[in-house]
């Protein structure tokens, strides 16, 4: 069995991205389960193409995408991806879609099939704050989440897909005084608990 | 032509609800368009039943639902309703659904077909702050929004449905010092502009 | 009798300053009391020099300084000015003091002698949100407030001095989506009520 | 040499207080410096009496008071205590002073003499977020801080006094979804760095 965990490169003038930086801290296996890690570009078109390719070529049994949400104060487990790109700033490729559907005839929203409340409790039991979120936004994070969920539906069996937003690290929050933060070590501990719970439910 | 505007009764220990209190301030007609107003209960089952009945019996040409979002700092135009009831507190009927679908085989999400960005700009041009929101939550507001959108799809022609969240009034925010607020008069001015724009697009 | 009300010019990349823009909306007299208005530069040295000169030359009977606080959600009546300049960004003259006392042997803090809670209730009774604040920061607003309070102590009789922080206007908040705002008209209504209460207490 | 570190018992319906819970995690000595720990009641009168007695009887060379600030997202090093009790809720003894001076003829504000920016950088260098704060509020935390600073001034030599506000722990934030949190272990690491820097400056 194989789990795919993805993160993102830096963007938006922030000098790092915890969703990339936490990947090396995650184990390469949980028991018999292999954990494959991949860093995605913060670019609408390329990120969508790469996550779709990863699902169809790697055929993971579970997909967990990670992204940064400046302002988050907990690990935020996303419930739903929506069929909308609406960028408040250009992505790293200079693309800035406004009110553009991701898949022209795709469903308006797609729920994550992961057991999010159980994952939330598992994270909390390690002493790390976790919340459910009802919106992954309309930027590249939501784009990747939506494409992954839509791609998974085409596969047989469809691998469950989830998305977790991470806070800034204290280091990245240094110059953003009104932003909460979480250490990479706390993120790691929470994410391992979330992954173990999601794997158990397979 | 006829527009249905709905508000909610008070709930959650707050001593009033601007979505109810603003209704009498709205005109009964905009040019030739009649505006019908209705107050809904803050109760999952009854509110859903009543909004569905209002659509099928009144046959409005446009539906705009209003609700209170404590913490909002602008009129928030909701983009999408999701097929999920998940209540953090009991509703006024004592019902507290947890992770319950609204329609067992309904779509995960349904977009509002209203021209939300144009409505946002129309509100802003009256000097009233307005934002787009990607989540109406998982409480009674989202429930009514989802049922209204799903019901509209069954009608021919389907009336466009929208939802706008209102901030607390200064009066209601008095004992909630960390909550922004907006006067009813500002809400009224913004809502009239939003309605006029939505009607123009019919 | 004479009241001095001051505002500030724009700064920090914001394209306006409600503390300047609200001045023309205030009356030039309240009953027999003349209201003198003055716009101060957002510069530590010059603003301090100008407010001190205004107090010693104009000899107002009451001083109310206004300033912008991006993020405020109410009129914020400041309780205390502290003897510290600590700037997170250069002022409009390029000066950026770090941990510098305003008056080398001045008191650490000076309370405003105005009846702030009564002024708060007077503002609230007009339907405008108002809060007490325990810190005017360490930028030019606090600098002016401190210099005004320290200068007033040297005069006989010492005029009471107050400071009220204003939120962004909806116009200025347009590109700052996570910031609350208030219309100039609401600010005007609240400030007139505050002034009338402060004058009554003279 | 001796350092006094104080925390508070629980209050306000929160089921614990990190300022008390972190005390046993702090060492009993830093090199040759003894660390004495004391838990104070959340009561205006008794806390003031006890902190004054601790300073005059224990004669510590350095005093660091800790308190909880629900909503803090970093260790907050307080710059100033002000001569004002103004309680938004009764303390644990049922006392609720409104706009009452702490010392009838005391100074309006007293700065902490500790090297706060150096302490902030020391905390940040351990990976823990830290901020300076310009207000310790007007509740029991500020009361203890003010009484400690005022008492220290009467002693010869006067021991430096500081106050650090702590966030909620993830455990305590579980039912407060809009509140940031920090683990006790992160608090401990940051506080040890802050103490070491303050001791170095003696």
GROMACS .gro file of N, CA and C in nm, chain B residues 73 120 124 127-131 170-171 174 177-181 183 186 189, chain C residues 73 120 124 127-131 170-171 174 177-181 183 186 189:
model
  114
  275UNK      N    1  -1.768   4.132   0.915
  275UNK     CA    2  -1.739   4.275   0.917
  275UNK      C    3  -1.785   4.342   0.789
  322UNK      N    4  -2.154   4.264  -0.534
  322UNK     CA    5  -2.055   4.316  -0.438
  322UNK      C    6  -2.016   4.459  -0.473
  326UNK      N    7  -2.069   4.803  -0.260
  326UNK     CA    8  -1.954   4.887  -0.225
  326UNK      C    9  -1.972   5.030  -0.277
  329UNK      N   10  -2.102   5.271  -0.046
  329UNK     CA   11  -2.022   5.301   0.072
  329UNK      C   12  -2.032   5.197   0.181
  330UNK      N   13  -2.090   5.082   0.148
  330UNK     CA   14  -2.109   4.976   0.247
  330UNK      C   15  -2.012   4.862   0.213
  331UNK      N   16  -1.938   4.810   0.313
  331UNK     CA   17  -1.842   4.702   0.283
  331UNK      C   18  -1.910   4.571   0.246
  332UNK      N   19  -1.855   4.502   0.146
  332UNK     CA   20  -1.912   4.375   0.098
  332UNK      C   21  -1.799   4.282   0.059
  333UNK      N   22  -1.816   4.155   0.088
  333UNK     CA   23  -1.718   4.053   0.054
  333UNK      C   24  -1.787   3.931  -0.006
  372UNK      N   25  -2.453   4.734   1.597
  372UNK     CA   26  -2.379   4.789   1.711
  372UNK      C   27  -2.449   4.756   1.843
  373UNK      N   28  -2.581   4.760   1.844
  373UNK     CA   29  -2.659   4.728   1.964
  373UNK      C   30  -2.630   4.586   2.012
  376UNK      N   31  -2.278   4.521   2.159
  376UNK     CA   32  -2.241   4.594   2.281
  376UNK      C   33  -2.172   4.504   2.382
  379UNK      N   34  -1.737   4.250   2.278
  379UNK     CA   35  -1.644   4.357   2.245
  379UNK      C   36  -1.549   4.326   2.130
  380UNK      N   37  -1.532   4.199   2.100
  380UNK     CA   38  -1.437   4.166   1.994
  380UNK      C   39  -1.509   4.137   1.862
  381UNK      N   40  -1.630   4.186   1.847
  381UNK     CA   41  -1.708   4.159   1.726
  381UNK      C   42  -1.736   4.287   1.649
  382UNK      N   43  -1.709   4.290   1.520
  382UNK     CA   44  -1.744   4.407   1.439
  382UNK      C   45  -1.895   4.417   1.421
  383UNK      N   46  -1.940   4.532   1.375
  383UNK     CA   47  -2.085   4.554   1.363
  383UNK      C   48  -2.114   4.649   1.247
  385UNK      N   49  -2.455   4.922   1.108
  385UNK     CA   50  -2.589   4.972   1.140
  385UNK      C   51  -2.691   4.912   1.044
  388UNK      N   52  -2.704   5.095   0.715
  388UNK     CA   53  -2.603   5.056   0.617
  388UNK      C   54  -2.640   4.922   0.551
  391UNK      N   55  -2.911   4.992   0.293
  391UNK     CA   56  -2.861   5.056   0.172
  391UNK      C   57  -2.788   4.955   0.083
  477UNK      N   58  -1.267   4.810   1.510
  477UNK     CA   59  -1.404   4.781   1.467
  477UNK      C   60  -1.503   4.871   1.539
  524UNK      N   61  -1.816   5.688   2.599
  524UNK     CA   62  -1.847   5.563   2.530
  524UNK      C   63  -1.997   5.538   2.523
  528UNK      N   64  -2.241   5.513   2.199
  528UNK     CA   65  -2.325   5.394   2.177
  528UNK      C   66  -2.473   5.430   2.166
  531UNK      N   67  -2.604   5.468   1.833
  531UNK     CA   68  -2.604   5.351   1.746
  531UNK      C   69  -2.468   5.322   1.685
  532UNK      N   70  -2.366   5.386   1.735
  532UNK     CA   71  -2.231   5.367   1.681
  532UNK      C   72  -2.147   5.289   1.782
  533UNK      N   73  -2.074   5.184   1.739
  533UNK     CA   74  -1.997   5.105   1.835
  533UNK      C   75  -1.878   5.182   1.890
  534UNK      N   76  -1.853   5.166   2.019
  534UNK     CA   77  -1.743   5.236   2.088
  534UNK      C   78  -1.684   5.145   2.194
  535UNK      N   79  -1.553   5.150   2.207
  535UNK     CA   80  -1.483   5.070   2.307
  535UNK      C   81  -1.379   5.157   2.380
  574UNK      N   82  -1.513   5.205   0.471
  574UNK     CA   83  -1.535   5.094   0.377
  574UNK      C   84  -1.451   5.112   0.250
  575UNK      N   85  -1.438   5.235   0.204
  575UNK     CA   86  -1.358   5.264   0.084
  575UNK      C   87  -1.213   5.219   0.103
  578UNK      N   88  -1.148   4.839   0.116
  578UNK     CA   89  -1.181   4.761  -0.003
  578UNK      C   90  -1.073   4.659  -0.037
  581UNK      N   91  -0.928   4.289   0.292
  581UNK     CA   92  -1.051   4.214   0.312
  581UNK      C   93  -1.072   4.167   0.455
  582UNK      N   94  -0.965   4.162   0.533
  582UNK     CA   95  -0.984   4.112   0.670
  582UNK      C   96  -0.990   4.225   0.770
  583UNK      N   97  -1.026   4.345   0.725
  583UNK     CA   98  -1.031   4.460   0.813
  583UNK      C   99  -1.172   4.515   0.824
  584UNK      N  100  -1.221   4.537   0.946
  584UNK     CA  101  -1.352   4.598   0.963
  584UNK      C  102  -1.348   4.747   0.926
  585UNK      N  103  -1.463   4.805   0.908
  585UNK     CA  104  -1.469   4.945   0.864
  585UNK      C  105  -1.593   5.013   0.921
  587UNK      N  106  -1.849   5.382   0.829
  587UNK     CA  107  -1.868   5.496   0.740
  587UNK      C  108  -1.829   5.626   0.811
  590UNK      N  109  -2.109   5.757   1.028
  590UNK     CA  110  -2.119   5.698   1.163
  590UNK      C  111  -2.011   5.756   1.254
  593UNK      N  112  -2.123   6.100   1.365
  593UNK     CA  113  -2.230   6.097   1.464
  593UNK      C  114  -2.174   6.060   1.603
   0.00000   0.00000   0.00000
